[in-house]
PDB file of C-alpha atoms (C1' of nucleotides) in Angstrom:
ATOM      1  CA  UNK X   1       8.270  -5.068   3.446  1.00 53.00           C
ATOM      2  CA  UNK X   2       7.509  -8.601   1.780  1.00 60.00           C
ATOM      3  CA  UNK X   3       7.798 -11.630   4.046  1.00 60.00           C
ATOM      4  CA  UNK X   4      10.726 -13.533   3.554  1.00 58.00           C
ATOM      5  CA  UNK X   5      10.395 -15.534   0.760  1.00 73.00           C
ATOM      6  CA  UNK X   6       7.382 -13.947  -0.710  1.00 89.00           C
ATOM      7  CA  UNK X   7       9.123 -14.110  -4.627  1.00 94.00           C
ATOM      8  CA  UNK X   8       9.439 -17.578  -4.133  1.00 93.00           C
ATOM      9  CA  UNK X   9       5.911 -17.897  -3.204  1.00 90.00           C
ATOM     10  CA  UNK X  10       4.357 -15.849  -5.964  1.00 92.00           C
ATOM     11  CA  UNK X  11       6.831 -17.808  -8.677  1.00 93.00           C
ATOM     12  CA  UNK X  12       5.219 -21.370  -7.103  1.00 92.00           C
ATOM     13  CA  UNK X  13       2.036 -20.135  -7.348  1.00 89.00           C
ATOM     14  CA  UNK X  14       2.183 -18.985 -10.982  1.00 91.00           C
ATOM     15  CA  UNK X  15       3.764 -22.319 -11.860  1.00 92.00           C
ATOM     16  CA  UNK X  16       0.937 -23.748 -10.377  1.00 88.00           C
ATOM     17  CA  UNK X  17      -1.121 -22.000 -12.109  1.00 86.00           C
ATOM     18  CA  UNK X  18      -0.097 -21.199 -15.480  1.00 89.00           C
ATOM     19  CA  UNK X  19       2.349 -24.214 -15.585  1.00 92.00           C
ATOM     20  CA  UNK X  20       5.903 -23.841 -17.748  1.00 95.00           C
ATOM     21  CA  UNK X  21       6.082 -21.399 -20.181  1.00 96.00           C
ATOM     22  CA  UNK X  22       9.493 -23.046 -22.085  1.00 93.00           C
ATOM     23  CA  UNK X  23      10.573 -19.541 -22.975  1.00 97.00           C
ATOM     24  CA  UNK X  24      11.893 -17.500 -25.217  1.00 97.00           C
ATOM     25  CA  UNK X  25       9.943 -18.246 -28.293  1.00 95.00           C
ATOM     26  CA  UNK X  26      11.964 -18.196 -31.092  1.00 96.00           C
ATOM     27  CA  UNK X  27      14.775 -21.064 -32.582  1.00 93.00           C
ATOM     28  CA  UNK X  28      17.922 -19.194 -32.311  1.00 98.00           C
ATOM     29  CA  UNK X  29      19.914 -16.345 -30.276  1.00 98.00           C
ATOM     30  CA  UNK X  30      19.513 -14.143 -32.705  1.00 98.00           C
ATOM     31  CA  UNK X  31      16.062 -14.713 -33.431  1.00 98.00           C
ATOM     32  CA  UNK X  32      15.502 -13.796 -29.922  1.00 98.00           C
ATOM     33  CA  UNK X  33      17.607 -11.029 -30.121  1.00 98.00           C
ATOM     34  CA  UNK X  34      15.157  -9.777 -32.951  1.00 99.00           C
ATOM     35  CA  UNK X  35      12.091 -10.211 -31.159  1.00 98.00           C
ATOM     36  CA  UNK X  36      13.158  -8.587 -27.983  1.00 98.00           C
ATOM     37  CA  UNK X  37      13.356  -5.415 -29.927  1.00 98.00           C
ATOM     38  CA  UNK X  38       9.955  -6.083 -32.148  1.00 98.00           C
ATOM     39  CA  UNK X  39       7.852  -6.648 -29.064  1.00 98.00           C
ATOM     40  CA  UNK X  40       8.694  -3.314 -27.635  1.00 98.00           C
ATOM     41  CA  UNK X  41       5.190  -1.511 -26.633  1.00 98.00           C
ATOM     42  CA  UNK X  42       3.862  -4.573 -29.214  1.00 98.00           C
ATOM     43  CA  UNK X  43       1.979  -7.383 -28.395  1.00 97.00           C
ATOM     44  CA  UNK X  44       3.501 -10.621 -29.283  1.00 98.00           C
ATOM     45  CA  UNK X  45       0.840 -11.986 -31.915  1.00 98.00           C
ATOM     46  CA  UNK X  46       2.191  -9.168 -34.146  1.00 98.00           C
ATOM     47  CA  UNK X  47       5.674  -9.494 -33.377  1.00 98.00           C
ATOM     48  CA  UNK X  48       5.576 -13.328 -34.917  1.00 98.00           C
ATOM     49  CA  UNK X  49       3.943 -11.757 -38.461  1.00 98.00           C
ATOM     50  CA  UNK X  50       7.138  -9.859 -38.652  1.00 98.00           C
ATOM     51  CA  UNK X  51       9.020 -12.946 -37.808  1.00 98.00           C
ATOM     52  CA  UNK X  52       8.066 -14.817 -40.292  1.00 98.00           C
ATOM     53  CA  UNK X  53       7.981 -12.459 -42.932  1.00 98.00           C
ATOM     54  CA  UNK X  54      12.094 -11.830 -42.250  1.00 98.00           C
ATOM     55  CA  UNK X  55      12.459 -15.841 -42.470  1.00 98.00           C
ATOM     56  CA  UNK X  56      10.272 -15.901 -45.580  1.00 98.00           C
ATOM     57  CA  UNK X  57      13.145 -13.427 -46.972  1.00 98.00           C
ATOM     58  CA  UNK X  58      15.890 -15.382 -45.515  1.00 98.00           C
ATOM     59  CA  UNK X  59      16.463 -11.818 -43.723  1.00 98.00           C
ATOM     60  CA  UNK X  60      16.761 -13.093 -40.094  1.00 98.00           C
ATOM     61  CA  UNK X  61      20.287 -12.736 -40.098  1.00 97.00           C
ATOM     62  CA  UNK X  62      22.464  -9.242 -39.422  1.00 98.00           C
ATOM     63  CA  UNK X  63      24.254  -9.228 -42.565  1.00 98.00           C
ATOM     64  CA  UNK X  64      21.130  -9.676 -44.170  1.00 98.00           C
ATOM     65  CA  UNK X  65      19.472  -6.943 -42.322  1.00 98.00           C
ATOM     66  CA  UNK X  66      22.158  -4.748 -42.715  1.00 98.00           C
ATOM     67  CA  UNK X  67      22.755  -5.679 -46.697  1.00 98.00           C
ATOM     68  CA  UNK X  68      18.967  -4.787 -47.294  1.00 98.00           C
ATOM     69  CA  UNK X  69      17.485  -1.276 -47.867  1.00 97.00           C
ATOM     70  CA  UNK X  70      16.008   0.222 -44.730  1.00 97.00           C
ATOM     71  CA  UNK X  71      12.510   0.881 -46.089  1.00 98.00           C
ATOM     72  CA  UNK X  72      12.555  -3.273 -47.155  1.00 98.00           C
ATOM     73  CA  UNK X  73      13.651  -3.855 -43.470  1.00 98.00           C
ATOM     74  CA  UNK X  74       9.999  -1.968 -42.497  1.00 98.00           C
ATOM     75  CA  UNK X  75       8.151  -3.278 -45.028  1.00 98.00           C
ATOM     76  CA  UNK X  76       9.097  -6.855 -43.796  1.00 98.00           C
ATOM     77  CA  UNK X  77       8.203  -6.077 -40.278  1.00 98.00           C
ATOM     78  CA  UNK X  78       5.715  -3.662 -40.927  1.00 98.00           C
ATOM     79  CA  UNK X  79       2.650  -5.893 -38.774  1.00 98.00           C
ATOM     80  CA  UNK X  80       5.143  -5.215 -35.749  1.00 98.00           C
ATOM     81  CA  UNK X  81       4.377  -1.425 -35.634  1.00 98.00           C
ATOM     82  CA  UNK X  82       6.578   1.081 -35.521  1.00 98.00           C
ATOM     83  CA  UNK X  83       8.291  -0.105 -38.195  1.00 98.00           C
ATOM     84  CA  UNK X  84      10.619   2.370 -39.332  1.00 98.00           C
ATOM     85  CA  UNK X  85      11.608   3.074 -35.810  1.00 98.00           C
ATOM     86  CA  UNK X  86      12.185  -0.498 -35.384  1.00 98.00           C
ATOM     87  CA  UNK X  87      13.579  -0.657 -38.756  1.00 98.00           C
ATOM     88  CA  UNK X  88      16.434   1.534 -37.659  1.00 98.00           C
ATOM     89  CA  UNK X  89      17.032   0.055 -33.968  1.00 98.00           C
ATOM     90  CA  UNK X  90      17.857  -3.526 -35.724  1.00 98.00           C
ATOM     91  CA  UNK X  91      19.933  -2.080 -38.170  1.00 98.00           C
ATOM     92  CA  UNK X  92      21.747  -0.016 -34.842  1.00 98.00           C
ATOM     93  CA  UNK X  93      21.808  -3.135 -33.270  1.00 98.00           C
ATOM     94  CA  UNK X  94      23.441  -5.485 -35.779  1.00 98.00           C
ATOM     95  CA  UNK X  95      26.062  -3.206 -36.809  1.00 98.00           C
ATOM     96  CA  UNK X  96      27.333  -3.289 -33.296  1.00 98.00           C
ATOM     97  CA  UNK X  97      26.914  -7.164 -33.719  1.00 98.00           C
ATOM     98  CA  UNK X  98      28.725  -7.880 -36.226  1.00 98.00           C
ATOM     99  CA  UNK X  99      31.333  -4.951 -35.038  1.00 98.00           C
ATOM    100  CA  UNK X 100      31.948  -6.988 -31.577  1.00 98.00           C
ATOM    101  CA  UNK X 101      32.434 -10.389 -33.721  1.00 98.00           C
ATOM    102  CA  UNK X 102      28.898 -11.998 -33.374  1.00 98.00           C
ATOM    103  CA  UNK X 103      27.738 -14.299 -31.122  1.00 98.00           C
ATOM    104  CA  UNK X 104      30.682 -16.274 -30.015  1.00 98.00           C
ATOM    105  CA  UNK X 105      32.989 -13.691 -28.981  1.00 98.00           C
ATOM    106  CA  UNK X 106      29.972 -11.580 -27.322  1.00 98.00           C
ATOM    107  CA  UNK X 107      28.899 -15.035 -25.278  1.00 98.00           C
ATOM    108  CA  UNK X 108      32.740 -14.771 -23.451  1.00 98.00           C
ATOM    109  CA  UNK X 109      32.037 -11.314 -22.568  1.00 98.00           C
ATOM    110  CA  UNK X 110      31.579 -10.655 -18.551  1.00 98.00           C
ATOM    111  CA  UNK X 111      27.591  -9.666 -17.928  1.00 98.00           C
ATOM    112  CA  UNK X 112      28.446  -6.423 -16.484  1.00 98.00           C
ATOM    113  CA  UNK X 113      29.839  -5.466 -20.214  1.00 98.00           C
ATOM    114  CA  UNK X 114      27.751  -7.665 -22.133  1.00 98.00           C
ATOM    115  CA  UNK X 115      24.468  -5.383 -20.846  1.00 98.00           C
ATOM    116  CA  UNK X 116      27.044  -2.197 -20.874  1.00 98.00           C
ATOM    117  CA  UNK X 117      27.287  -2.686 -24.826  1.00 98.00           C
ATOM    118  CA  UNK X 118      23.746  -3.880 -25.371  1.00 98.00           C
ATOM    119  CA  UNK X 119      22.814  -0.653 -23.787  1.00 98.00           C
ATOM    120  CA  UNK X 120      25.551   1.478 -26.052  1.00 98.00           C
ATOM    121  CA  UNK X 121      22.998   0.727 -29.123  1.00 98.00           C
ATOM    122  CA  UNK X 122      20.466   3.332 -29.526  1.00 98.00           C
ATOM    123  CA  UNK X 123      17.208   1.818 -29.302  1.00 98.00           C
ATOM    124  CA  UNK X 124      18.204  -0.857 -26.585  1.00 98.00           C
ATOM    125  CA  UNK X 125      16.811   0.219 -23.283  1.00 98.00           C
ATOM    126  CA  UNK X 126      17.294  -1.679 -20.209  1.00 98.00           C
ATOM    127  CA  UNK X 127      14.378  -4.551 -20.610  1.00 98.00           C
ATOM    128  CA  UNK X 128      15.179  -4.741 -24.443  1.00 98.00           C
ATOM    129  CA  UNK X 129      18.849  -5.902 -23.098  1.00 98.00           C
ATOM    130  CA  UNK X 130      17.823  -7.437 -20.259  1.00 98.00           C
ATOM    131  CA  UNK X 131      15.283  -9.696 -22.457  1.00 98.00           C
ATOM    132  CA  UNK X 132      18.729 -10.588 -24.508  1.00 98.00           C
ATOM    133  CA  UNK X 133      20.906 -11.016 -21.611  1.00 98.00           C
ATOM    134  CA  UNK X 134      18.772 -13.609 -20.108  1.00 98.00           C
ATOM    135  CA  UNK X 135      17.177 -15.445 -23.282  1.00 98.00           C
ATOM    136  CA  UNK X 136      19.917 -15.259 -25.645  1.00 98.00           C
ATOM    137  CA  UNK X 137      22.930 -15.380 -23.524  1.00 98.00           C
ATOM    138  CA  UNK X 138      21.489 -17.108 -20.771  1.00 98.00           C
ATOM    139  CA  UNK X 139      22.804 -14.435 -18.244  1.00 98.00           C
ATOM    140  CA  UNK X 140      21.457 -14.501 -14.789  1.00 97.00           C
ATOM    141  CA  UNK X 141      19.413 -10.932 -15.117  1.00 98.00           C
ATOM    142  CA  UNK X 142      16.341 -10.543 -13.688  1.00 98.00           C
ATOM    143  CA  UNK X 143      13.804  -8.924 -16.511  1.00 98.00           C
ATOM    144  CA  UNK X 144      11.643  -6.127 -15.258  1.00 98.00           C
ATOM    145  CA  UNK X 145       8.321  -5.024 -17.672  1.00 97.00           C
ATOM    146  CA  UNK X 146       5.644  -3.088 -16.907  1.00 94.00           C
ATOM    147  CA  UNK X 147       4.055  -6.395 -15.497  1.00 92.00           C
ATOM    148  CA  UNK X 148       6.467  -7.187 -13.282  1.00 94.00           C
ATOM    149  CA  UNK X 149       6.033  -4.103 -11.663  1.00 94.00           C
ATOM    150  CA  UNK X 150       2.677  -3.745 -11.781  1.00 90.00           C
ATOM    151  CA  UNK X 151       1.967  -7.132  -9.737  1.00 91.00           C
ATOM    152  CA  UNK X 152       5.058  -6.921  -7.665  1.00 91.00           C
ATOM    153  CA  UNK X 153       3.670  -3.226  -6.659  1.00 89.00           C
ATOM    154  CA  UNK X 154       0.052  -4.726  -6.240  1.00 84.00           C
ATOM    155  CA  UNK X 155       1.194  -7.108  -3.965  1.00 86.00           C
ATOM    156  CA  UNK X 156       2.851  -4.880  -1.890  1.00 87.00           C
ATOM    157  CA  UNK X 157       6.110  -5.823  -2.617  1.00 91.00           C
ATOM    158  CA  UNK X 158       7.914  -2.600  -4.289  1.00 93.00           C
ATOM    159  CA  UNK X 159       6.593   0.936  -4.824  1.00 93.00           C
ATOM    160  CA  UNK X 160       4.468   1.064  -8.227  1.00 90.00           C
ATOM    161  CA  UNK X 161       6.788   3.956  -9.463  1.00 92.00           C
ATOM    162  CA  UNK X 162      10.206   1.512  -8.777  1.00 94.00           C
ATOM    163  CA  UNK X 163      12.985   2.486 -11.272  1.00 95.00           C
ATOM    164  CA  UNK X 164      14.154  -0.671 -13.296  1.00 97.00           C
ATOM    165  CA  UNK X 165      17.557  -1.006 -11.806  1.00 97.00           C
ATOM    166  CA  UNK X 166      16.369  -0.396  -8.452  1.00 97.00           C
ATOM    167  CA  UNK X 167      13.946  -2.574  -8.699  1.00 97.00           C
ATOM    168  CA  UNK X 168      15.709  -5.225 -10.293  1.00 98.00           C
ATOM    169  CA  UNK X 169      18.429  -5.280  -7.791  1.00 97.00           C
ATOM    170  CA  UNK X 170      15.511  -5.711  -5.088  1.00 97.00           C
ATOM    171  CA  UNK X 171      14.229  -8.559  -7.089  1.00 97.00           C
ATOM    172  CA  UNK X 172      17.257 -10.321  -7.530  1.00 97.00           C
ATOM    173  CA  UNK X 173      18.907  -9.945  -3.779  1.00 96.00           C
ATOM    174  CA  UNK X 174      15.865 -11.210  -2.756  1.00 95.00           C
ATOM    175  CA  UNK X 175      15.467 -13.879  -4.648  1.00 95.00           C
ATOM    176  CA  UNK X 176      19.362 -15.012  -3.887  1.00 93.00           C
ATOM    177  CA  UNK X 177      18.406 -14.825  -0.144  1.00 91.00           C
ATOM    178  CA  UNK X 178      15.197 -16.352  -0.279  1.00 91.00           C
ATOM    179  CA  UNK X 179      16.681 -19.884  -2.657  1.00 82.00           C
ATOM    180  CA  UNK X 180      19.587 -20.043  -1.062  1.00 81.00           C
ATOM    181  CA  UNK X 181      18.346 -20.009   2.308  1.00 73.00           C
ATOM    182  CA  UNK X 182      14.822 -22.561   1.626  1.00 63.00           C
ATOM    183  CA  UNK X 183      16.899 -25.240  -1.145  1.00 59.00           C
ATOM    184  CA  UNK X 184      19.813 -24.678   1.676  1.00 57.00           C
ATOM    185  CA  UNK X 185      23.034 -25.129  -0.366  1.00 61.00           C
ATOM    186  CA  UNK X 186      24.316 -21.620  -0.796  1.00 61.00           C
ATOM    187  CA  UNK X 187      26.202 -19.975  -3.314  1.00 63.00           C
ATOM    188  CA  UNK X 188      26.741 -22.631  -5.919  1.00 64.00           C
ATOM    189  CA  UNK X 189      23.230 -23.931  -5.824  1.00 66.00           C
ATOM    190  CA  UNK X 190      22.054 -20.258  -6.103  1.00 69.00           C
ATOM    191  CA  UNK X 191      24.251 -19.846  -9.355  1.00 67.00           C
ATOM    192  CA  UNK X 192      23.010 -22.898 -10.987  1.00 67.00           C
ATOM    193  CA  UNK X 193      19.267 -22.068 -10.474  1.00 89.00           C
ATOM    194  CA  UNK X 194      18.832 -17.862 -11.139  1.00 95.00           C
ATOM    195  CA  UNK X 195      18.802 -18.120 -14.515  1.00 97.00           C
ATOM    196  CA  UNK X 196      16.165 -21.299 -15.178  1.00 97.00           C
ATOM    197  CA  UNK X 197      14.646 -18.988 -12.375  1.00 97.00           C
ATOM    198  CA  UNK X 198      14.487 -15.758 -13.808  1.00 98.00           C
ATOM    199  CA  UNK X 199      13.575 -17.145 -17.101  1.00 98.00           C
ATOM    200  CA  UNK X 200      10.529 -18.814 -15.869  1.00 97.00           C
ATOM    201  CA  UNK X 201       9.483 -15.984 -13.623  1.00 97.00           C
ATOM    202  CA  UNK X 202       9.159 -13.536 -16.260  1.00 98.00           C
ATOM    203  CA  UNK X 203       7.558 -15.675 -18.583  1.00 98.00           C
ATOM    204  CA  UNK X 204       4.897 -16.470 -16.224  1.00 95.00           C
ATOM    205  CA  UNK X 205       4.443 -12.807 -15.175  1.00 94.00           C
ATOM    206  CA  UNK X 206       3.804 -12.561 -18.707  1.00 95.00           C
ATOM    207  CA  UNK X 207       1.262 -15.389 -19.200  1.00 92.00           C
ATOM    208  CA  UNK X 208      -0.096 -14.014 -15.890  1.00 89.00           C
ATOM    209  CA  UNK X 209      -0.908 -10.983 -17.640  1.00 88.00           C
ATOM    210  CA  UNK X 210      -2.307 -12.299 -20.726  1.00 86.00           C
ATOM    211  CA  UNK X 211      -4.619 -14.174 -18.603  1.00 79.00           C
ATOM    212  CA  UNK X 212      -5.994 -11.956 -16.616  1.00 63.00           C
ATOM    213  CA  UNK X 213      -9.169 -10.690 -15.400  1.00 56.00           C
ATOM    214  CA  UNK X 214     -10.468  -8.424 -18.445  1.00 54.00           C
ATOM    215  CA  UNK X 215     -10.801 -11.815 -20.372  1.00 46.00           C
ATOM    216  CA  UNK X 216     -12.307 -13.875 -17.257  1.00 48.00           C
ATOM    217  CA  UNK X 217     -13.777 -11.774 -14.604  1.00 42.00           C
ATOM    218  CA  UNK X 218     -13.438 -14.973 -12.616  1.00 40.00           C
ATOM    219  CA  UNK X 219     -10.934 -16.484 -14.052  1.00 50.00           C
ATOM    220  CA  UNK X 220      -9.813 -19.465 -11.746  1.00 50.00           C
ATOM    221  CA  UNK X 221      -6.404 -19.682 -11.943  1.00 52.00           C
ATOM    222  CA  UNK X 222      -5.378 -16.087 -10.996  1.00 59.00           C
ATOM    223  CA  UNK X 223      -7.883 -15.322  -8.677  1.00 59.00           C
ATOM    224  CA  UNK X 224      -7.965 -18.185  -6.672  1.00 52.00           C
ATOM    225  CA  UNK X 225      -4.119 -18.269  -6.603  1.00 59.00           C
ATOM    226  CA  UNK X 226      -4.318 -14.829  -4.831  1.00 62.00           C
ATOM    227  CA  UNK X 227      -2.544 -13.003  -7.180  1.00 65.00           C
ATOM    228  CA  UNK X 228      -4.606 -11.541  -9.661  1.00 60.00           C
ATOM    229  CA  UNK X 229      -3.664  -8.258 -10.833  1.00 57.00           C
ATOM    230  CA  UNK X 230      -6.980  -7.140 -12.464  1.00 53.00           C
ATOM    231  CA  UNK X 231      -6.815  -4.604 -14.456  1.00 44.00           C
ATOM    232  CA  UNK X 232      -6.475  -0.567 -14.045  1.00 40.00           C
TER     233      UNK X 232
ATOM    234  C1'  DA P   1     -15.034   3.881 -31.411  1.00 85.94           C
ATOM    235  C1'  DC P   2     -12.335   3.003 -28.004  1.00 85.94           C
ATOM    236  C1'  DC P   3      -8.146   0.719 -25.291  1.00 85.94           C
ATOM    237  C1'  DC P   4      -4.145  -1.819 -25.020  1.00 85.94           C
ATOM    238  C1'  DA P   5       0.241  -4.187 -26.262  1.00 85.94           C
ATOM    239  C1'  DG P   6       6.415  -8.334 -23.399  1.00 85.94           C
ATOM    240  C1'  DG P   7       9.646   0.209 -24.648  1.00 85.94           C
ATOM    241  C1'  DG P   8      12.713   3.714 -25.945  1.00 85.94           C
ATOM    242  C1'  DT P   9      14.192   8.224 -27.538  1.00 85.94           C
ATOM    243  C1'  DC P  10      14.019  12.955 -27.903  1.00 85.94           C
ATOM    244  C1'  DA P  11      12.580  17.725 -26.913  1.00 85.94           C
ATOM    245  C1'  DT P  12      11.275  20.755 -23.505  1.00 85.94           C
ATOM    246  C1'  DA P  13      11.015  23.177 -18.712  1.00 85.94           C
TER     247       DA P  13
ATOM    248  C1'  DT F   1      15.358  14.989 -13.442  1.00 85.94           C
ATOM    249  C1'  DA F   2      10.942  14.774 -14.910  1.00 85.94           C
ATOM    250  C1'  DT F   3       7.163  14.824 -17.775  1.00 85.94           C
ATOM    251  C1'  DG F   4       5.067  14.623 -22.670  1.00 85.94           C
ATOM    252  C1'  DA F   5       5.054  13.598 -27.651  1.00 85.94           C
ATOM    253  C1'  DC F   6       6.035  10.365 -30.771  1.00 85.94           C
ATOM    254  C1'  DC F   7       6.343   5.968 -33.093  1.00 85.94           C
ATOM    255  C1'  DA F   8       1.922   2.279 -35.750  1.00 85.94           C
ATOM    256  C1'  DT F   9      -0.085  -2.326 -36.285  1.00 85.94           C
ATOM    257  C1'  DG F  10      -3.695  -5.688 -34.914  1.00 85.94           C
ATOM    258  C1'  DG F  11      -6.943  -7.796 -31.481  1.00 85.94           C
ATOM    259  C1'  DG F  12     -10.507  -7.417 -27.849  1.00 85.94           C
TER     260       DG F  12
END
DNA sequence: ACCCAGGGTCATA
DNA sequence: TATGACCATGGG
């Protein structure tokens, strides 16, 4: 079992060594939206090409996407890979979208059903809604990756085969328990801090990972915070 | 020439 | 329910 505020202390020490990440990247909700479904399996540097290729069309918009031929939907986000997988899971997603009203009427919906419809599209899996919940509607949803679980697992602090909602019910109650007993306030001061929280955790998992040890075998930051995940 | 990347779905046993 | 195949580009 993890000491008692061990998530605390692995989020200061990535903060104090990787510093803020200012996440999501990307200028809009939707924009995120898009990108949490371009990045799946894909790393990042690709996902951007694809980006601004749909911007370049003045495509980064659902009716847009949904107006335009499939196969010019993959051909735009073609450096993303997968393309006419992907192709298909934004069109999924932005006809449910634009079904539920857009972005205002989805913000007023509870979390519970927010993530309940995100998960209703095909091609939205839990982190792919999870990454929207928390970046686009600033929901208080912990994100789990294949990071996250990898370094929570290497640190002994869940199994390395967790399921995601398992897992990210662990993360979460123990992360409520942990703030609101060290910053001492209780449930209100919890509230108003999980989801700046959350979104800096996983984006430092993240940056965690992209700096890891296969780039700098001795790579300061990690290693001499203690939490260095290596590499398999 | 490998391996990996900010997953998810579908078919099979 | 639990694996395996499949999707595909770009960088190290």
């Amino acid at each position: 079992m993890p000491r008692r505020s061990a998530f605390l202390s692995v989020f200061d020490r990535l903060l104090s060594a990787h510093g803020p990440q200012h996440w999501w990247p990307g200028e809009t909700p939707f924009e995120v939206m898009v990108g949490a479904v371009l990045t799946q399996n894909t790393a990042w540097s690709n996902v951007e090409r694809a980006i601004v290729a749909l911007k370049e069309n003045a495509a980064l918009d659902p009716e847009c996407l949904l107006a335009a031929a499939p196969a010019t939907v993959a051909r735009w986000i073609r450096p993303a890979g997968y393309f006419n997988v992907k192709a298909k899971r934004l069109r999924n997603f932005c006809r449910w979208y634009l079904k539920q009203g857009g972005y205002d009427v989805l913000a007023r919906r509870e979390t519970g059903a927010l993530r309940h419809g995100l998960l209703s599209v095909n091609g939205i899996g839990p982190e792919t809604a999870d990454d929207i919940l928390l970046y686009a509607f600033e929901r208080p949803v912990f994100v789990i990756d294949a990071y996250t679980r990898r370094l929570f697992s290497r640190l002994g602090m869940c199994e390395a085969d967790a399921g995601y909602e398992p897992l990210r019910a662990a993360v979460e109650q123990a992360l409520a328990r942990e703030l609101t007993r060290s910053r001492g306030a209780g449930r209100a001061v919890w509230k108003r801090n999980s989801v700046p929280l959350y979104n800096e955790y996983h984006a430092l998992i993240v940056a965690h990972a992209k700096r890891s040890c296969r780039a700098r075998p001795l790579c300061q930051d990690c290693c001499l915070a203690g939490i260095c995940p290596g590499r398999q």
